[in-house]
Amino acid sequence: MVSWRLGAELGKSVVYQETNGETRVEIKESVRGQDIFIIQTIPRDVNTAVMELLIMAYALKTACARNIIGVIPYFPYSKQSKMRKRGSIVCKLLASMLAKAGLTHIITMDLHQKEIQGFFSFPVDNLRASPFLLQYIQEEIPNYRNAVIVAKSPDAAKRAQSYAERLRLGLAVIHGEAQCTELDMDDGRHSPPMVKNATVHPGLELPLMMAKEKPPITVVGDVGGRIAIIVDDIIDDVESFVAAAEILKERGAYKIYVMATHGILSADAPRLIEESSIDEVVVTNTVPHEVQKLQCPKIKTVDISLILSEAIRRIHNGESMAYLFRNITVDD
């Protein structure tokens, strides 16, 4: 779709797996002194896709390509962008690997955390899918003026507020939802573990941090007799969305939509959506999900190839990217 919009032919290359599982990439034409755009969507096998991208970038670097730009609509490992106990910031590792392989620029969409751009030593254009989703709401949801934008947790409130302000709609936030969010995970601040009979400096009494206790589930905002539109950046395991839909139904919402940029929809997500109170799940095509759509007719797709094509054209021609970020604020 991107190459069709640009009126360009796909480059000639071959990517395949050896019998021993190794990835092999062969470039079948000269790329010397050219700008090369590698479009890599992330399928189910994330690690294989990452290796294909790394090996192809290195092959192009070896073949003397002038610039190697990775077009990665959904950036993998973006949820692993913070230190967790004795883990690692895998997203930073991947950024370093891409730079080492030869990438000179990245085009992506709706990074899970905007701060991820700081992991890279080269330019990153973090495009937004919200204009396409806002257009879908206005054109495809009947009587959307009677809708309310919902954040399924306080963490998603900024995104929901952005949608609500642009559509001139009300805002609701679900608070106290039973879920394991990033902020609730053990991040290692209690390590090393306490040792019995350990020597403590006399007079050193650190204040004790009180343990968190989730309040009862409440919905801040009125959803009674309204259309509820839950917005987020990623929909992967859908249990939290299904639970949010049940709560909104109990509070009087008569129709429930879920909108997200990246529809990963892992495991039993299609079945759970089909059996839930959710009326429609709207995602963009940053991640392939044709199989999930066959399993669940409630899943709808919004095409974002237009903005990716325009970004590629502008970068290749040395034009400003500011047009693609019109009215985008820091909180978007």
Short mmCIF file of C-alpha atoms in Angstrom, two decimals:
data_model
loop_
_atom_site.label_atom_id
_atom_site.label_comp_id
_atom_site.label_asym_id
_atom_site.label_seq_id
_atom_site.Cartn_x
_atom_site.Cartn_y
_atom_site.Cartn_z
CA MET A 1 0.00 0.00 0.00
CA VAL A 2 2.82 2.44 0.87
CA SER A 3 4.72 1.75 -2.36
CA TRP A 4 1.48 2.09 -4.35
CA ARG A 5 0.76 5.50 -2.80
CA LEU A 6 4.30 6.66 -3.62
CA GLY A 7 4.20 5.26 -7.14
CA ALA A 8 7.43 3.38 -6.46
CA GLU A 9 8.41 -0.23 -6.97
CA LEU A 10 9.53 -2.44 -4.12
CA GLY A 11 13.28 -3.05 -3.98
CA LYS A 12 14.55 -6.44 -4.98
CA SER A 13 15.64 -8.51 -2.00
CA VAL A 14 15.20 -11.99 -0.57
CA VAL A 15 14.72 -12.82 3.10
CA TYR A 16 14.45 -16.44 4.21
CA GLN A 17 15.22 -18.89 6.99
CA GLU A 18 17.99 -21.46 6.65
CA THR A 19 17.25 -25.05 7.62
CA ASN A 20 19.11 -24.43 10.90
CA GLY A 21 16.83 -21.46 11.73
CA GLU A 22 19.28 -18.69 10.81
CA THR A 23 18.01 -15.66 8.89
CA ARG A 24 19.59 -14.85 5.54
CA VAL A 25 19.13 -11.62 3.57
CA GLU A 26 20.22 -11.03 -0.02
CA ILE A 27 20.02 -7.64 -1.77
CA LYS A 28 19.35 -8.22 -5.46
CA GLU A 29 20.14 -4.75 -6.89
CA SER A 30 22.60 -1.91 -6.42
CA VAL A 31 21.82 0.48 -3.54
CA ARG A 32 25.07 2.46 -3.59
CA GLY A 33 24.50 6.12 -2.67
CA GLN A 34 20.72 5.75 -2.36
CA ASP A 35 18.15 6.41 0.38
CA ILE A 36 16.71 3.07 1.43
CA PHE A 37 13.48 2.71 3.41
CA ILE A 38 12.96 -0.62 5.16
CA ILE A 39 9.29 -1.16 6.06
CA GLN A 40 9.10 -3.73 8.85
CA THR A 41 5.80 -4.54 10.48
CA ILE A 42 6.05 -6.75 13.54
CA PRO A 43 4.19 -10.06 13.19
CA ARG A 44 3.70 -12.75 15.83
CA ASP A 45 7.35 -13.82 15.78
CA VAL A 46 8.81 -10.58 17.12
CA ASN A 47 12.39 -11.77 17.52
CA THR A 48 12.62 -13.10 13.95
CA ALA A 49 11.29 -9.78 12.64
CA VAL A 50 13.89 -7.87 14.65
CA MET A 51 16.72 -10.06 13.33
CA GLU A 52 15.49 -9.63 9.75
CA LEU A 53 15.55 -5.86 10.22
CA LEU A 54 19.02 -5.85 11.75
CA ILE A 55 20.53 -8.13 9.11
CA MET A 56 18.92 -6.23 6.22
CA ALA A 57 20.12 -2.89 7.60
CA TYR A 58 23.66 -4.25 7.96
CA ALA A 59 23.53 -5.70 4.43
CA LEU A 60 22.50 -2.29 3.05
CA LYS A 61 25.22 -0.56 5.07
CA THR A 62 27.78 -2.97 3.65
CA ALA A 63 26.43 -2.27 0.16
CA CYS A 64 27.15 1.47 0.65
CA ALA A 65 23.60 2.81 0.88
CA ARG A 66 23.66 6.55 1.68
CA ASN A 67 20.83 6.57 4.24
CA ILE A 68 18.99 3.62 5.77
CA ILE A 69 15.62 4.58 7.22
CA GLY A 70 13.59 2.06 9.19
CA VAL A 71 9.81 2.40 8.92
CA ILE A 72 8.60 0.52 12.00
CA PRO A 73 4.94 1.43 12.65
CA TYR A 74 4.85 -0.53 15.93
CA PHE A 75 8.18 -0.43 17.73
CA PRO A 76 8.74 -3.77 19.51
CA TYR A 77 9.79 -4.04 23.16
CA SER A 78 8.44 -0.53 23.76
CA LYS A 79 6.77 -1.68 26.98
CA GLN A 80 10.19 -2.67 28.33
CA SER A 81 11.41 0.92 28.53
CA LYS A 82 11.81 1.13 32.32
CA MET A 83 13.99 -0.69 34.80
CA ARG A 84 12.13 -3.51 36.54
CA LYS A 85 13.82 -5.05 39.56
CA ARG A 86 16.89 -6.92 38.22
CA GLY A 87 15.75 -6.80 34.61
CA SER A 88 16.95 -4.49 31.87
CA ILE A 89 15.72 -1.70 29.62
CA VAL A 90 15.40 -3.87 26.52
CA CYS A 91 14.06 -1.00 24.41
CA LYS A 92 17.36 0.86 24.88
CA LEU A 93 19.29 -2.27 23.91
CA LEU A 94 17.25 -2.58 20.70
CA ALA A 95 17.85 1.09 19.88
CA SER A 96 21.61 0.55 20.23
CA MET A 97 21.48 -2.57 18.06
CA LEU A 98 19.62 -0.74 15.29
CA ALA A 99 22.18 2.07 15.31
CA LYS A 100 25.05 -0.42 15.22
CA ALA A 101 23.43 -2.30 12.31
CA GLY A 102 23.46 0.89 10.23
CA LEU A 103 20.06 2.59 10.54
CA THR A 104 20.30 6.38 10.28
CA HIS A 105 16.66 7.34 10.88
CA ILE A 106 13.42 5.75 12.14
CA ILE A 107 9.78 6.46 11.36
CA THR A 108 7.41 4.97 13.91
CA MET A 109 3.96 5.63 15.32
CA ASP A 110 2.64 6.25 18.84
CA LEU A 111 5.57 5.03 20.92
CA HIS A 112 4.38 3.58 24.23
CA GLN A 113 6.49 6.18 26.03
CA LYS A 114 7.62 9.32 24.18
CA GLU A 115 10.86 9.28 26.17
CA ILE A 116 11.94 6.24 24.12
CA GLN A 117 13.10 8.68 21.43
CA GLY A 118 15.97 9.59 23.76
CA PHE A 119 17.35 6.05 23.52
CA PHE A 120 18.40 6.62 19.91
CA SER A 121 21.55 8.30 18.62
CA PHE A 122 19.82 9.26 15.34
CA PRO A 123 16.56 11.06 14.42
CA VAL A 124 13.20 9.45 15.28
CA ASP A 125 9.89 10.65 13.85
CA ASN A 126 7.09 9.52 16.18
CA LEU A 127 3.95 9.96 14.07
CA ARG A 128 0.41 10.02 15.55
CA ALA A 129 -2.57 7.88 14.59
CA SER A 130 -5.07 9.99 16.54
CA PRO A 131 -6.20 12.11 13.49
CA PHE A 132 -7.31 8.90 11.72
CA LEU A 133 -9.09 7.55 14.80
CA LEU A 134 -10.78 10.90 15.44
CA GLN A 135 -11.98 10.90 11.84
CA TYR A 136 -13.36 7.38 12.31
CA ILE A 137 -15.31 8.48 15.39
CA GLN A 138 -16.84 11.42 13.53
CA GLU A 139 -17.72 9.49 10.37
CA GLU A 140 -18.47 5.94 11.52
CA ILE A 141 -20.01 6.20 15.00
CA PRO A 142 -23.67 7.24 14.74
CA ASN A 143 -24.68 10.00 17.16
CA TYR A 144 -21.10 10.38 18.43
CA ARG A 145 -22.08 13.69 20.00
CA ASN A 146 -23.75 11.60 22.71
CA ALA A 147 -20.46 9.85 23.47
CA VAL A 148 -18.03 10.15 26.34
CA ILE A 149 -14.30 9.39 26.07
CA VAL A 150 -13.13 6.89 28.70
CA ALA A 151 -9.69 6.20 30.15
CA LYS A 152 -9.62 2.65 31.52
CA SER A 153 -7.04 3.69 34.11
CA PRO A 154 -5.62 6.99 35.40
CA ASP A 155 -2.45 6.28 33.36
CA ALA A 156 -4.46 6.70 30.14
CA ALA A 157 -6.20 9.91 31.26
CA LYS A 158 -3.96 12.28 29.25
CA ARG A 159 -4.64 10.47 25.99
CA ALA A 160 -8.38 10.35 26.73
CA GLN A 161 -8.40 14.04 27.62
CA SER A 162 -6.76 14.87 24.28
CA TYR A 163 -9.51 13.00 22.39
CA ALA A 164 -12.26 14.56 24.51
CA GLU A 165 -11.00 18.11 23.98
CA ARG A 166 -10.67 17.68 20.22
CA LEU A 167 -14.16 16.17 19.86
CA ARG A 168 -15.71 18.52 22.45
CA LEU A 169 -16.97 15.52 24.43
CA GLY A 170 -17.10 14.58 28.09
CA LEU A 171 -14.39 12.58 29.86
CA ALA A 172 -14.64 9.65 32.26
CA VAL A 173 -11.88 7.79 34.09
CA ILE A 174 -12.09 4.30 35.61
CA HIS A 175 -10.21 4.32 38.89
CA GLY A 176 -9.32 1.35 41.08
CA GLU A 177 -9.44 -1.21 38.30
CA ALA A 178 -7.90 -4.51 39.35
CA GLN A 179 -4.95 -4.77 36.98
CA CYS A 180 -1.18 -5.11 37.03
CA THR A 181 -0.01 -1.82 35.56
CA GLU A 182 3.58 -0.77 35.02
CA LEU A 183 3.45 1.42 38.12
CA ASP A 184 2.29 -1.49 40.28
CA MET A 185 5.08 -3.86 39.31
CA ASP A 186 7.95 -4.52 41.67
CA ASP A 187 10.71 -2.28 40.38
CA GLY A 188 13.54 -3.33 42.68
CA ARG A 189 13.34 -0.42 45.10
CA HIS A 190 13.06 -2.89 47.98
CA SER A 191 16.28 -4.69 47.07
CA PRO A 192 18.62 -5.88 48.36
CA PRO A 193 16.42 -7.93 50.71
CA MET A 194 16.60 -7.25 54.41
CA VAL A 195 19.18 -9.33 56.22
CA LYS A 196 18.52 -10.44 59.77
CA ASN A 197 20.87 -9.05 62.39
CA ALA A 198 22.26 -6.59 59.87
CA THR A 199 24.32 -3.77 61.32
CA VAL A 200 22.46 -0.46 61.02
CA HIS A 201 24.12 2.88 61.55
CA PRO A 202 22.94 4.24 64.89
CA GLY A 203 20.45 7.05 64.52
CA LEU A 204 19.67 6.15 60.89
CA GLU A 205 15.89 5.77 60.70
CA LEU A 206 14.57 6.03 57.15
CA PRO A 207 10.87 6.83 56.81
CA LEU A 208 8.81 3.81 55.78
CA MET A 209 6.95 4.07 52.47
CA MET A 210 3.32 3.09 52.96
CA ALA A 211 2.09 0.22 50.81
CA LYS A 212 -0.35 1.00 48.00
CA GLU A 213 -3.94 -0.10 48.40
CA LYS A 214 -6.29 0.04 45.42
CA PRO A 215 -9.58 1.78 46.14
CA PRO A 216 -12.92 0.22 45.13
CA ILE A 217 -13.61 0.45 41.41
CA THR A 218 -15.25 3.74 40.56
CA VAL A 219 -16.06 5.61 37.37
CA VAL A 220 -15.24 9.30 37.61
CA GLY A 221 -17.65 10.92 35.17
CA ASP A 222 -21.18 10.24 33.90
CA VAL A 223 -21.63 7.48 31.30
CA GLY A 224 -25.31 6.73 31.87
CA GLY A 225 -27.26 6.64 28.61
CA ARG A 226 -24.11 7.51 26.63
CA ILE A 227 -21.80 5.87 24.09
CA ALA A 228 -18.52 4.99 25.83
CA ILE A 229 -15.33 5.18 23.75
CA ILE A 230 -12.29 3.70 25.50
CA VAL A 231 -9.01 4.97 24.02
CA ASP A 232 -5.48 3.62 24.48
CA ASP A 233 -2.26 3.16 22.48
CA ILE A 234 -1.97 -0.66 22.57
CA ILE A 235 -4.55 -3.41 22.87
CA ASP A 236 -2.83 -6.73 23.47
CA ASP A 237 -4.24 -8.83 26.32
CA VAL A 238 -7.82 -7.65 26.36
CA GLU A 239 -8.89 -8.69 29.86
CA SER A 240 -8.60 -5.15 31.23
CA PHE A 241 -10.65 -3.76 28.33
CA VAL A 242 -13.33 -6.42 28.80
CA ALA A 243 -13.50 -5.66 32.53
CA ALA A 244 -13.75 -1.93 31.80
CA ALA A 245 -16.59 -2.58 29.35
CA GLU A 246 -18.51 -4.56 32.00
CA ILE A 247 -18.13 -1.71 34.48
CA LEU A 248 -19.31 0.87 31.94
CA LYS A 249 -22.29 -1.32 31.05
CA GLU A 250 -23.24 -1.51 34.73
CA ARG A 251 -23.01 2.28 34.94
CA GLY A 252 -25.50 2.70 32.10
CA ALA A 253 -23.45 3.03 28.89
CA TYR A 254 -25.52 1.57 26.05
CA LYS A 255 -22.74 1.13 23.48
CA ILE A 256 -19.03 0.57 24.01
CA TYR A 257 -16.17 1.12 21.56
CA VAL A 258 -12.47 0.46 22.10
CA MET A 259 -9.96 2.42 20.01
CA ALA A 260 -6.20 1.86 19.95
CA THR A 261 -3.30 2.49 17.58
CA HIS A 262 -1.66 -0.92 17.81
CA GLY A 263 -3.92 -3.97 17.67
CA ILE A 264 -1.62 -6.79 18.77
CA LEU A 265 -4.57 -8.89 20.02
CA SER A 266 -2.57 -11.79 21.42
CA ALA A 267 -3.74 -15.22 22.57
CA ASP A 268 -7.54 -15.50 22.99
CA ALA A 269 -8.19 -11.80 22.41
CA PRO A 270 -10.62 -12.29 19.46
CA ARG A 271 -12.74 -14.79 21.40
CA LEU A 272 -12.81 -12.65 24.54
CA ILE A 273 -13.84 -9.59 22.53
CA GLU A 274 -16.58 -11.53 20.74
CA GLU A 275 -18.02 -12.76 24.04
CA SER A 276 -17.73 -9.40 25.83
CA SER A 277 -19.92 -6.30 26.14
CA ILE A 278 -17.66 -4.46 23.68
CA ASP A 279 -19.54 -3.53 20.51
CA GLU A 280 -16.54 -2.67 18.34
CA VAL A 281 -12.74 -2.62 18.54
CA VAL A 282 -11.08 -0.14 16.17
CA VAL A 283 -7.33 -0.40 15.54
CA THR A 284 -4.95 0.77 12.83
CA ASN A 285 -2.95 -1.50 10.53
CA THR A 286 0.43 -0.85 12.20
CA VAL A 287 0.39 -4.55 13.14
CA PRO A 288 -0.98 -7.32 10.86
CA HIS A 289 -4.22 -8.73 12.35
CA GLU A 290 -6.11 -10.28 9.43
CA VAL A 291 -6.46 -13.62 11.23
CA GLN A 292 -7.96 -11.97 14.31
CA LYS A 293 -10.50 -10.13 12.12
CA LEU A 294 -11.65 -13.44 10.66
CA GLN A 295 -12.14 -14.78 14.19
CA CYS A 296 -13.98 -11.70 15.45
CA PRO A 297 -16.13 -9.47 13.20
CA LYS A 298 -16.17 -6.77 15.91
CA ILE A 299 -12.58 -5.82 14.99
CA LYS A 300 -12.35 -2.94 12.50
CA THR A 301 -9.24 -1.50 10.82
CA VAL A 302 -8.22 2.08 10.03
CA ASP A 303 -5.57 2.47 7.33
CA ILE A 304 -2.64 4.75 8.24
CA SER A 305 -0.49 4.09 5.15
CA LEU A 306 -1.22 7.62 3.94
CA ILE A 307 0.80 9.32 6.70
CA LEU A 308 3.65 6.80 6.42
CA SER A 309 3.84 7.41 2.66
CA GLU A 310 3.91 11.17 3.14
CA ALA A 311 6.62 10.88 5.82
CA ILE A 312 8.78 8.79 3.46
CA ARG A 313 8.27 11.26 0.61
CA ARG A 314 9.19 14.26 2.75
CA ILE A 315 12.31 12.64 4.22
CA HIS A 316 13.53 11.54 0.79
CA ASN A 317 12.98 15.02 -0.66
CA GLY A 318 14.48 16.80 2.34
CA GLU A 319 11.20 18.56 3.18
CA SER A 320 10.01 19.64 6.62
CA MET A 321 8.04 17.11 8.70
CA ALA A 322 6.20 19.85 10.61
CA TYR A 323 3.08 19.46 8.44
CA LEU A 324 2.57 15.95 9.82
CA PHE A 325 2.62 17.25 13.40
CA ARG A 326 0.09 20.09 13.06
CA ASN A 327 -1.79 20.77 16.30
CA ILE A 328 0.14 17.98 18.06
CA THR A 329 0.95 18.98 21.63
CA VAL A 330 3.45 17.56 24.12
CA ASP A 331 0.73 15.54 25.85
CA ASP A 332 -0.56 13.91 22.62
#
